[in-house]
Coordinates of C-alpha atoms and ligand atoms in Angstrom, one line a residue:
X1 CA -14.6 20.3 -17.7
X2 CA -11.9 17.9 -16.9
X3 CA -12.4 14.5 -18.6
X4 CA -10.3 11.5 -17.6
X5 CA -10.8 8.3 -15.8
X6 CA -10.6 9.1 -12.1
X7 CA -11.0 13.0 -11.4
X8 CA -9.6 14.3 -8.7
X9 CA -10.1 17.9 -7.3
X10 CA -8.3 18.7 -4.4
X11 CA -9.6 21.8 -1.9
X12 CA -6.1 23.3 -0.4
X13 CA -7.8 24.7 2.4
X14 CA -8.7 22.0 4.9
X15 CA -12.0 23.5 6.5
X16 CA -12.8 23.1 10.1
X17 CA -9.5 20.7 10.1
X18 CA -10.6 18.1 7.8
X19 CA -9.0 17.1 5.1
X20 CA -11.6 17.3 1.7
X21 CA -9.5 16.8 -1.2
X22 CA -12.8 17.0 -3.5
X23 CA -15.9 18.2 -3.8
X24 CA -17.5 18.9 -7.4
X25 CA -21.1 18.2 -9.7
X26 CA -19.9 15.1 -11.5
X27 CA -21.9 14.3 -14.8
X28 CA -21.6 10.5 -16.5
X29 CA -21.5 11.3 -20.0
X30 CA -21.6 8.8 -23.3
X31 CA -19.2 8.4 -25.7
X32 CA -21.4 11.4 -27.5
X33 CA -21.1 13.4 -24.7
X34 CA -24.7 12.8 -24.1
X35 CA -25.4 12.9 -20.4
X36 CA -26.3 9.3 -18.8
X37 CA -27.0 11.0 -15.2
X38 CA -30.0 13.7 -15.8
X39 CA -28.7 15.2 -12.1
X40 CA -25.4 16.0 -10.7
X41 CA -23.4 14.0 -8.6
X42 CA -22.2 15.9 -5.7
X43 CA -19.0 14.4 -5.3
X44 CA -16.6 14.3 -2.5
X45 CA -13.8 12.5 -1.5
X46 CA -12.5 13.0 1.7
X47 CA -8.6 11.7 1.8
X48 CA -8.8 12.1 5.7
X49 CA -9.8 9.8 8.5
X50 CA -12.5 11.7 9.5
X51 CA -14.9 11.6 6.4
X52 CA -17.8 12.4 9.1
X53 CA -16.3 15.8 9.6
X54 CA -15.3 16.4 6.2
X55 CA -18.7 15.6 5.2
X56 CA -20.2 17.9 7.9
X57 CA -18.1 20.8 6.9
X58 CA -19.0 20.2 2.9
X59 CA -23.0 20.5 4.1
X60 CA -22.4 23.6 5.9
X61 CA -20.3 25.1 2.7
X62 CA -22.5 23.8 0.3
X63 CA -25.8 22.6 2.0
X64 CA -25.6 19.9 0.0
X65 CA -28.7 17.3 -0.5
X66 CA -26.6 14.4 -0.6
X67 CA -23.8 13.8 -1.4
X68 CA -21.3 10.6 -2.0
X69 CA -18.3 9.1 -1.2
X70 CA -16.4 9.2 -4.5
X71 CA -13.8 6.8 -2.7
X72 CA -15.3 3.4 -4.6
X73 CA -12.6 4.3 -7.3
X74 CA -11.0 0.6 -6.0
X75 CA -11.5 -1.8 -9.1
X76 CA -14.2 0.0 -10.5
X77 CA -13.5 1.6 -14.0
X78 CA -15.7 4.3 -14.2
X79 CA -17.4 2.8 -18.0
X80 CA -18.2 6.5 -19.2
X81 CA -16.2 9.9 -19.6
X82 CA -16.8 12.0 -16.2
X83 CA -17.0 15.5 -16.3
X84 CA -16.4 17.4 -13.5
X85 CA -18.5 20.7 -13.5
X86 CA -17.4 23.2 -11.1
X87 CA -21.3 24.2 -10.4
X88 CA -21.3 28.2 -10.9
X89 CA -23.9 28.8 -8.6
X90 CA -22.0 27.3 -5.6
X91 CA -19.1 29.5 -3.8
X92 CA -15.9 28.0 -4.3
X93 CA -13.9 30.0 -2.7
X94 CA -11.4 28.7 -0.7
X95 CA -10.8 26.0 -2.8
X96 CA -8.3 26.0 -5.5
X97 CA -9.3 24.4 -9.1
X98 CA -6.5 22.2 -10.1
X99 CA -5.5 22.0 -13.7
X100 CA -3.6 18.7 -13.3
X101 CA -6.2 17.0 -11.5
X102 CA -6.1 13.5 -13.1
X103 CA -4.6 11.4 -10.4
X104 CA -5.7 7.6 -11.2
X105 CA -7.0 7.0 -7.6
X106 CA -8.8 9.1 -5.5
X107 CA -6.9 9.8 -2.4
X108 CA -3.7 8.8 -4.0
X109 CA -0.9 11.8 -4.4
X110 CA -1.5 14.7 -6.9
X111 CA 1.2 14.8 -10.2
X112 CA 0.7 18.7 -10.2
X113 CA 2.6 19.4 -6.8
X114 CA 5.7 17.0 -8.2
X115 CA 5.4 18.9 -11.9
X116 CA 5.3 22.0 -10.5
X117 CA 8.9 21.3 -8.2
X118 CA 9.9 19.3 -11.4
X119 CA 9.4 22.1 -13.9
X120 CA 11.3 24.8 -11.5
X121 CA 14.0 22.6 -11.0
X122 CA 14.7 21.0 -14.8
X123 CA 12.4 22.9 -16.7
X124 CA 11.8 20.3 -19.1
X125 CA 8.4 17.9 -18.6
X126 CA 9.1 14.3 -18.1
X127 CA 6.7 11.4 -17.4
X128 CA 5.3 10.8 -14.5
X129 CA 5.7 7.3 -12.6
X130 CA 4.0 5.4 -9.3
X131 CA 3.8 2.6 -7.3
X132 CA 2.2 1.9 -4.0
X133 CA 2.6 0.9 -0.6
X134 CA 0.9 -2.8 0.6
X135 CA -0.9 -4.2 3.0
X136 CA -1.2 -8.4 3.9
X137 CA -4.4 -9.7 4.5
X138 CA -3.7 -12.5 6.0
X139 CA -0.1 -15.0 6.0
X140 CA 2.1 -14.0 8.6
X141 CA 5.4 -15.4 9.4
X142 CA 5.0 -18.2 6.6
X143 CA 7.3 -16.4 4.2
X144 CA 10.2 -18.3 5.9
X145 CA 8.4 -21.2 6.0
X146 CA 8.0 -21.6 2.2
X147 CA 4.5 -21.1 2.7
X148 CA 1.6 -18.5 1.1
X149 CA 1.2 -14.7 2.2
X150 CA -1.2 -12.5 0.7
X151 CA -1.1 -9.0 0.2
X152 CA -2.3 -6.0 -2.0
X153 CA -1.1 -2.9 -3.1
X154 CA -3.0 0.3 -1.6
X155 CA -4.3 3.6 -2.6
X156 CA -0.8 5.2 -1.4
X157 CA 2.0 5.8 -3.3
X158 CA 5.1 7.2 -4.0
X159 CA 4.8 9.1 -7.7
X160 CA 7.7 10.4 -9.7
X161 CA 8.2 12.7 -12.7
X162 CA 11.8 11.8 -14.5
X163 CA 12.9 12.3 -17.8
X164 CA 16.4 11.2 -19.3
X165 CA 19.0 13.7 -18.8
X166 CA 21.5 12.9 -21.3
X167 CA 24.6 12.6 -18.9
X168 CA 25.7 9.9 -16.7
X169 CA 24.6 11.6 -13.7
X170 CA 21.2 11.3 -11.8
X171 CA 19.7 14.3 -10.2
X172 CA 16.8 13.6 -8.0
X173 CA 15.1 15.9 -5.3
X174 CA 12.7 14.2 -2.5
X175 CA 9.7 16.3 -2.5
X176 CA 8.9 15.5 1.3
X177 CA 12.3 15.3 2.8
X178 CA 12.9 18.6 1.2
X179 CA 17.0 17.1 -0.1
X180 CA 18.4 17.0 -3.0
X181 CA 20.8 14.4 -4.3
X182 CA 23.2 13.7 -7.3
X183 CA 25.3 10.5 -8.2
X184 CA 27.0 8.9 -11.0
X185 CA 25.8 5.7 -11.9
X186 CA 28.8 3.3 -10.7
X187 CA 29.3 1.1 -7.6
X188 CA 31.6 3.9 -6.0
X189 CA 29.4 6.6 -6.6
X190 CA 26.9 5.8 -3.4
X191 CA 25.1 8.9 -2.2
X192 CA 25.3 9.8 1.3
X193 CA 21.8 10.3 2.1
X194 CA 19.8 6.9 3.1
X195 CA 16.3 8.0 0.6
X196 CA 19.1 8.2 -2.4
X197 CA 20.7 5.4 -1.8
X198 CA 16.9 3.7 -2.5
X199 CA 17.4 4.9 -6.0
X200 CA 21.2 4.6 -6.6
X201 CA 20.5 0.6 -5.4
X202 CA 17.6 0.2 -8.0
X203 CA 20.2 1.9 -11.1
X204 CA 23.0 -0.8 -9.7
X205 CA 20.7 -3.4 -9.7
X206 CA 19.2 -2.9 -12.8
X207 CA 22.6 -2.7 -14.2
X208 CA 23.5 -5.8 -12.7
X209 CA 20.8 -7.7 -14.5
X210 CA 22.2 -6.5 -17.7
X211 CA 19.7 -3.9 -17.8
X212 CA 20.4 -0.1 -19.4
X213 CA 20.4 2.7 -17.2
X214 CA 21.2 6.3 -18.2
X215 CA 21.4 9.9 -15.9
X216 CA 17.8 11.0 -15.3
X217 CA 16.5 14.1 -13.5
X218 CA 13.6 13.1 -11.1
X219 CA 11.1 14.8 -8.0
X220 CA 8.9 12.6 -6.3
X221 CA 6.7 12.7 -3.1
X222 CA 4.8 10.3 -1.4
X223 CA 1.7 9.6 1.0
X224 CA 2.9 6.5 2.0
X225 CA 3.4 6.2 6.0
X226 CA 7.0 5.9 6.8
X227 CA 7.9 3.4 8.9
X228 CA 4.3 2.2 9.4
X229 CA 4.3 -1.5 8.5
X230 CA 2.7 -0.2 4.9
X231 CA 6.3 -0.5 3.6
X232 CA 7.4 3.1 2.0
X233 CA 10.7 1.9 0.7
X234 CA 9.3 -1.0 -1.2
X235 CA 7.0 2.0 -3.0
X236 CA 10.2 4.0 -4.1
X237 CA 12.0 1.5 -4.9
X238 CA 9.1 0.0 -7.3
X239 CA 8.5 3.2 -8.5
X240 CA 12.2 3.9 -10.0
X241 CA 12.7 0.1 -11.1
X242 CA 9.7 0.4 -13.3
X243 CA 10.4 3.8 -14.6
X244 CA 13.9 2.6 -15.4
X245 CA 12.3 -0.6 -17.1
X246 CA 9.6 2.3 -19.2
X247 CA 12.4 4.4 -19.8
X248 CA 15.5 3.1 -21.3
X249 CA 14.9 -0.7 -21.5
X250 CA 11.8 -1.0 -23.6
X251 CA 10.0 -2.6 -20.7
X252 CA 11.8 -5.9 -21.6
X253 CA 12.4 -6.4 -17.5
X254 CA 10.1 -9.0 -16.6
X255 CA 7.7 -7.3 -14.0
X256 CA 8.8 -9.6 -11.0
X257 CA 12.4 -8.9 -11.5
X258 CA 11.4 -5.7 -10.9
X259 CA 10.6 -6.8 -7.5
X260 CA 13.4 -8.8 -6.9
X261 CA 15.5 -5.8 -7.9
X262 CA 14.0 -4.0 -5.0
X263 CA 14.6 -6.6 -2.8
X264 CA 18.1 -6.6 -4.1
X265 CA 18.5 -2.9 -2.9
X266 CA 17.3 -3.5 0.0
X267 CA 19.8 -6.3 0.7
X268 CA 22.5 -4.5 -1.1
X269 CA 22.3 -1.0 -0.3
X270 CA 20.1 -0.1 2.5
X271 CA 21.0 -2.6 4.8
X272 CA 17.4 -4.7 5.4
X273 CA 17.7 -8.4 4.6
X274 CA 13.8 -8.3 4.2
X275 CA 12.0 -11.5 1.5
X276 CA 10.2 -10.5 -1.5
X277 CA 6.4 -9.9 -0.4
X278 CA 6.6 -6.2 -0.4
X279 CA 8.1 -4.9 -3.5
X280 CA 5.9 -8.0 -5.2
X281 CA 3.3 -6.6 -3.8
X282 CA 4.2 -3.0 -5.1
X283 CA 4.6 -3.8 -8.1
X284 CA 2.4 -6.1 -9.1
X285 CA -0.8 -5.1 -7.3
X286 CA -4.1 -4.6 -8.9
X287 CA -7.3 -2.8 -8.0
X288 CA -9.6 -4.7 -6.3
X289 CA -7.6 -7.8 -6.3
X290 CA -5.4 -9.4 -3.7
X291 CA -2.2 -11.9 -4.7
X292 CA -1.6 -15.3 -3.3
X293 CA 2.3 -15.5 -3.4
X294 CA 3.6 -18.9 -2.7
X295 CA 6.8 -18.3 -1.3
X296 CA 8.1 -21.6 -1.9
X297 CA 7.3 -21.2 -6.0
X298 CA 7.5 -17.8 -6.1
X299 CA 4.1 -18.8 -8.5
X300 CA 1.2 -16.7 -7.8
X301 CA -2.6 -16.1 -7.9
X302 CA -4.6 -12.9 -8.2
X303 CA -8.1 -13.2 -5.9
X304 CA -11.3 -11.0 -5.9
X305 CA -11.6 -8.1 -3.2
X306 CA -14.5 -6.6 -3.6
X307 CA -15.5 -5.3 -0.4
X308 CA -18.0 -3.0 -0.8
X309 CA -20.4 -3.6 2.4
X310 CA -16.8 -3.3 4.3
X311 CA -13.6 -0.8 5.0
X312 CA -10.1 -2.4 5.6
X313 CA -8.5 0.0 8.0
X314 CA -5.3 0.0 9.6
X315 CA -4.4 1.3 13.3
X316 CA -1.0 2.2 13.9
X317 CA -0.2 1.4 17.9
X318 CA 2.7 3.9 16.9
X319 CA 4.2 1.5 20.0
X320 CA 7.5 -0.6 19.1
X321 CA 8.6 -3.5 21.9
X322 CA 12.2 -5.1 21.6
X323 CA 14.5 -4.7 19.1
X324 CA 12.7 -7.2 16.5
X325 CA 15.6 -9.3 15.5
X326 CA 16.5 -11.6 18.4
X327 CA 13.1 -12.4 18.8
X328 CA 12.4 -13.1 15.2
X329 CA 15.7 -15.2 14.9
X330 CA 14.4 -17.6 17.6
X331 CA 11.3 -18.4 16.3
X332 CA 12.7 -18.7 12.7
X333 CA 15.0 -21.5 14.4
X334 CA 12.2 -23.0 16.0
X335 CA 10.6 -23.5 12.9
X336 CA 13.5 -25.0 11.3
X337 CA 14.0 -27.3 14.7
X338 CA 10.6 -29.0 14.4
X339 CA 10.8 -29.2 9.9
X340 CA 14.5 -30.9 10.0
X341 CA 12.7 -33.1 12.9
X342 CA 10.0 -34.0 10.4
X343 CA 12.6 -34.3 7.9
X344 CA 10.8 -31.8 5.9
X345 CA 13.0 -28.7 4.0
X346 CA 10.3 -26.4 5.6
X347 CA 7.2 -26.5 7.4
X348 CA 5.2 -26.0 3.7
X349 CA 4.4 -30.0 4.1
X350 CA 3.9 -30.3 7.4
X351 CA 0.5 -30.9 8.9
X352 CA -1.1 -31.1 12.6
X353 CA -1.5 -34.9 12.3
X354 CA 2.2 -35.3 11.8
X355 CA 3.2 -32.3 14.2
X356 CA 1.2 -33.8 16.5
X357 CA 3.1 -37.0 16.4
X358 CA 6.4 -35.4 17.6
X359 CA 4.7 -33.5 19.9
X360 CA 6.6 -35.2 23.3
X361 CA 10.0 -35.1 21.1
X362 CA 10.4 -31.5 20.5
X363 CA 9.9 -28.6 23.7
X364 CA 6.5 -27.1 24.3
X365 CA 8.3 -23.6 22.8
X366 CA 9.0 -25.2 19.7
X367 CA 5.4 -27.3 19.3
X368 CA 3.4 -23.7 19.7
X369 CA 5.6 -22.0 17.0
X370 CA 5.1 -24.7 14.3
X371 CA 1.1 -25.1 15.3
X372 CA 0.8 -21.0 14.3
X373 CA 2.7 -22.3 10.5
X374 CA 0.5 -24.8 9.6
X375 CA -2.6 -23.7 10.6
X376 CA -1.9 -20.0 9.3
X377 CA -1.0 -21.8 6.5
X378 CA -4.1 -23.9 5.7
X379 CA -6.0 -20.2 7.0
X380 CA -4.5 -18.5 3.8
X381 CA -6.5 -21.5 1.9
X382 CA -9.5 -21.1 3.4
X383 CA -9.4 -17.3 3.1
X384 CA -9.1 -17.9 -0.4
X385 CA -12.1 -20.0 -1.0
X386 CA -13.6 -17.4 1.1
X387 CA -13.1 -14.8 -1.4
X388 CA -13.8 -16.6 -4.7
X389 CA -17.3 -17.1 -2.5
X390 CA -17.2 -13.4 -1.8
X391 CA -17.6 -14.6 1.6
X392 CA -15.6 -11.8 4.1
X393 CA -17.3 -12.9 7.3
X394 CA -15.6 -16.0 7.1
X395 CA -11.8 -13.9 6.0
X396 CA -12.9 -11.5 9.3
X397 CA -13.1 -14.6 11.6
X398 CA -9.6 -16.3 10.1
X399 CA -8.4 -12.7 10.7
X400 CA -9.4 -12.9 14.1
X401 CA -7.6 -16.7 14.5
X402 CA -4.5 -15.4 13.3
X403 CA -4.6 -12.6 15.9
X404 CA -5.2 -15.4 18.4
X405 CA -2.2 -17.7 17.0
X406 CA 0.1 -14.9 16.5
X407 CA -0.4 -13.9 20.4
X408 CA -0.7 -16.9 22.3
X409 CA 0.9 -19.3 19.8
X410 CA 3.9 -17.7 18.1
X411 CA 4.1 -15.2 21.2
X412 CA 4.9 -12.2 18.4
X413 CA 2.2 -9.6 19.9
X414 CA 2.2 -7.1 22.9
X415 CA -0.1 -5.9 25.4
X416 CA -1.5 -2.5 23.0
X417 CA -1.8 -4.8 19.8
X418 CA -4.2 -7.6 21.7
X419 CA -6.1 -4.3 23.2
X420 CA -6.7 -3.2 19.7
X421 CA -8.1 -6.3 18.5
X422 CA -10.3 -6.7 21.8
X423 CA -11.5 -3.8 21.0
X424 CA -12.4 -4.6 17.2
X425 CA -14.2 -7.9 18.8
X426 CA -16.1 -5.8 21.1
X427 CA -17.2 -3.0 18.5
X428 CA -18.3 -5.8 15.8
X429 CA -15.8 -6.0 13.5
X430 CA -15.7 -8.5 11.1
X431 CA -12.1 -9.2 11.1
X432 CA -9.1 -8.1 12.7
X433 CA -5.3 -9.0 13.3
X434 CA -1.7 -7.8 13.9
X435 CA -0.8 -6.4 10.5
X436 CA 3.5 -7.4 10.3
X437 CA 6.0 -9.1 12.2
X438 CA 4.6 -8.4 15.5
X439 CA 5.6 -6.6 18.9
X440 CA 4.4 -3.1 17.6
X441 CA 3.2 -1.5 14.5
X442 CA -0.6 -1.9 12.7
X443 CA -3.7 -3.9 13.3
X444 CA -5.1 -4.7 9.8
X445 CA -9.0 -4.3 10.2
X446 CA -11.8 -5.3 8.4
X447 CA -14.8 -3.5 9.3
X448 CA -18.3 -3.1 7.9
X449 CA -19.2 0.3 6.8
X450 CA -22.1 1.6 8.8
X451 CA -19.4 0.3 11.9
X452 CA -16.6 2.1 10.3
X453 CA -16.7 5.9 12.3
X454 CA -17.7 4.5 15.4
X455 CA -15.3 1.8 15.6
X456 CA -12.5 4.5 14.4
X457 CA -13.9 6.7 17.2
X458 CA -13.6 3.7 20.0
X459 CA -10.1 2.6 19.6
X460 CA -8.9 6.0 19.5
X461 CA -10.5 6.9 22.8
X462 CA -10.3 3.8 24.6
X463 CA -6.7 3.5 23.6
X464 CA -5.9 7.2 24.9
X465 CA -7.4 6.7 27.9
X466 CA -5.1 3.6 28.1
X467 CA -1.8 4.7 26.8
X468 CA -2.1 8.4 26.8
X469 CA -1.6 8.2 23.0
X470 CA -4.5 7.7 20.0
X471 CA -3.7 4.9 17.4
X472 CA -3.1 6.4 14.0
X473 CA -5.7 5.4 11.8
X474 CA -5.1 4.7 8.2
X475 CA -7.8 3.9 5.5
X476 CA -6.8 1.9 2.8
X477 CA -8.1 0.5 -0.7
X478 CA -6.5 -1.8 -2.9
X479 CA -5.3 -0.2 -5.5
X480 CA -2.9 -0.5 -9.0
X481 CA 0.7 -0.9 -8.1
X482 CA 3.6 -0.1 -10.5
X483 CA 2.3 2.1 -13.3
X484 CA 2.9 5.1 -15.4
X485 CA 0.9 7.9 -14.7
X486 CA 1.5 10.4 -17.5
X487 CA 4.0 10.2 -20.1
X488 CA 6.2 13.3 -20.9
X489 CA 5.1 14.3 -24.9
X490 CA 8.1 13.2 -26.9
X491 CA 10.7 16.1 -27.6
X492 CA 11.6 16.8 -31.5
X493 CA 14.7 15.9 -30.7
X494 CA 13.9 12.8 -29.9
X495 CA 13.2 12.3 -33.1
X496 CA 16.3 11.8 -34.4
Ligands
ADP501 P1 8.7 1.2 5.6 O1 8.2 0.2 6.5 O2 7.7 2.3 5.4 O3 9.1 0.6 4.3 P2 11.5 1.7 5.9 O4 12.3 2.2 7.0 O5 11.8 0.4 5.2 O6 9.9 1.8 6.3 O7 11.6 2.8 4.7 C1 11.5 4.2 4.9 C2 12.5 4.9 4.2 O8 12.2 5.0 2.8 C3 12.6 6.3 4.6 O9 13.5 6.5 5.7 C4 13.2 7.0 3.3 O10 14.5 6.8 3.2 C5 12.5 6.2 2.2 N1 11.2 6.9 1.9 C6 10.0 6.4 2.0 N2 9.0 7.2 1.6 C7 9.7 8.3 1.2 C8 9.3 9.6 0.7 N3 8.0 9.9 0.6 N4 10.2 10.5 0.4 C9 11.5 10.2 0.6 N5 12.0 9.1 1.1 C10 11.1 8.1 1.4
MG502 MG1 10.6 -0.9 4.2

């Protein structure tokens, strides 16, 4: 038996082309060991899109009775020890028994597959690190505004075993891009390769801030889209900043420095002049919980998401219109246009009343742009009422209105996105939006359960038989952000 907190057992095999990364008899035991549950739990968790199939191919396999979807892992501590019992009787093969199978989240990216590269590479054992990709509920474009977005971290990560190295050189080898990369630990030493430079920019900037950063080896790998909106960089940057901050500095970093030293790399090293939201949202994401972020303040505010009548799933147009930043410039200037007009900083302050009272003063153009602000604005405030009411019809339908401002008003969406979200309105879906800047990229969907599968199955048809392509669908839970997984058992040595 495997005890731990969340159990994961992953089948390497996919059967009939699904993805089932656990199926197992799950007992809830006491503190005594006494069993709380008198029958097994057949459990399974499907880390595919297609949990219908997976579960089809399990009954056929297994002929199970029932079985359940161990995927409610999101804020809920299991309160007792669970044991997973392999069940003799059934026939496992074809499915590999894990020793290393206690990954915090279901669905999140096994430590064995990193410790295994780690130990061939450096055999030593070091501690294992992660932090996830985000979504944002709701709060686009207000960022620049000085007004509120609201995101959460997800159940997909980028996870990383490093241990101190005792040089001034780091070693690090990328798991999925299958490259390997060394560098020294000064400003000249810049690797070459754009992943590296991720984690050279975290070491500089934790330097910077006066913070101690020695050579380390490292092997990570992540399930984090890249390039999907679900922000993969702000994951490996988060991951490194807070193993850094574990590792050599006592975790004496405050947490969000650790996201501003992300955002620092990104500025600094790779290039992106992005804000803060993501790598705050990495880092500082909890289970079950979404974070208001003021933008203005930089305060924040952690909310209730609880959704357990409801999936949030993303659909990935896998379509990118225009290059983003002309576009994007213009309507920041807008923005500014109609604040200095209102002799405001930003458009934080403004309301409709006094938009409204400029409105023949300014150009149409500019009027629309500043409408979407303030009313996304005052949206993010009703959505969190909403959710300290544990109200998510009322989050779907502001959803919905920020799809609607974000097409017609701030004029960021295209022709595939506003299919997508017809289609979510059609199928009965509570709530769903453009998930990002616009012109390409997600739709953020929140969807009832019993809907889930045949919404999923909809969009992906309808949307073929439109653009010749499916949507990529990703499932998401809101999950822990920056944490340590495992920590590497201290060497004698060390001692000393
Ligand atoms: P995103 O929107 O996902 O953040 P970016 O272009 O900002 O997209 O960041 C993607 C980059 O981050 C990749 O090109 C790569 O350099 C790095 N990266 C993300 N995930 C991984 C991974 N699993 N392994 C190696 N590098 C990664
Ligand atoms: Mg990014």
């Amino acid at each position: 038996p495997v005890r731990g907190r969340y159990v994961c057992i992953e089948a390497l095999d996919a059967i009939d082309g699904s993805d089932i990364a656990a199926i197992a008899e799950m007992y809830l035991l006491d503190n005594n060991g006494e069993r709380l549950s008198r029958e097994p739990w057949t459990v399974m968790y499907a880390d595919s899109e297609d949990t219908e199939g997976a579960n089809r191919s399990a009954d056929k396999i297994f002929d199970l009775q029932e079985s359940t979807y161990w995927q409610t892992a999101q804020g809920v501590e299991f309160p007792h020890t669970v044991v997973i019992d392999l069940g003799s009787s059934r026939d496992l093969s074809g499915f590999q028994y894990l020793p290393r199978m206690d990954a915090e989240v279901p669905g999140a990216i096994r430590n064995y597959k990193i410790h295994e590269a780690f130990i061939k590479r450096f055999n030593e054992q070091g501690s294992v690190y992660a932090s996830a990709g985000r979504i944002n509920l709701i709060g686009e474009h207000t960022d620049y505004n000085g007004g509120f977005v609201f995101p959460g971290a997800i159940d997909k990560v980028i996870m990383a075993e490093i241990a101190p190295n005792d040089t001034d050189k780091v070693r690090v080898y990328s798991i999925d891009i299958d490259d390997y990369a060394e560098f020294g630990l000064n400003e000249a030493d810049a690797p070459e390769a754009s992943w590296a430079r991720y984690i050279f920019g975290v070491c500089r900037e934790v330097h910077k801030r006066g913070g101690i950063v020695k050579g380390f080896d490292a092997v990570f790998a992540g399930n984090v889209p890249l390039g999907a909106g679900l922000s993969s960089s702000a994951a490996l940057e988060s991951c490194f900043a807070f193993a850094l901050n574990d590792l050599f500095n006592d975790n004496n970093i405050d947490k969000f420095e650790l996201a501003r030293i992300g955002q620092s790399t990104e500025h600094n090293y790779c290039g992106v002049n992005c804000g803060i939201m993501d790598q705050f949202a990495s880092v500082m994401g909890q289970a079950g919980k979404l974070m208001r972020l003021d933008c203005r303040s930089m305060e924040f505010e952690y909310f209730p998401f609880q959704i357990d009548g409801y999936k949030l799933v993303l659909l990935d147009s896998k379509v990118k219109h225009a290059l983003v930043d002309s576009p994007y410039n213009k309507r920041r200037a807008s923005c500014e246009r109609v604040a200095k007009r209102l002799g405001l900083e930003t458009l934080r302050d403004a309301t409709m009343p006094m938009l409204k009272s400029i409105r023949t003063d300014i150009t149409a153009e500019d009027y629309f742009r500043a409408k979407f602000v303030i009313e996304e604005k005052e949206r993010v405030l009703a959505v969190c009422d909403a959710l300290n009411a544990g109200d998510y019809e009322t989050v779907g339908r502001k959803m919905y209105e920020t799809h609607r401002g974000l097409s017609d008003d701030y004029e960021v969406s295209c022709e595939e996105l506003d299919f997508l979200n017809d289609i979510a309105r059609e199928c009965g879906v509570t709530g769903s939006r453009i998930m990002g800047g616009g012109f390409g990229g997600c739709t953020i969907n929140l969807v009832r359960k019993d809907l889930r599968d045949k919404f999923i199955e909809t969009a992906k048809s309808k949307f073929n038989e439109k653009y010749g392509h499916e949507p990529k669908v990703y499932p998401v839970v809101i999950s822990d952000g920056a944490r340590i997984v495992e920590r590497a058992e201290k060497k004698e040595t060390d001692e000393k």
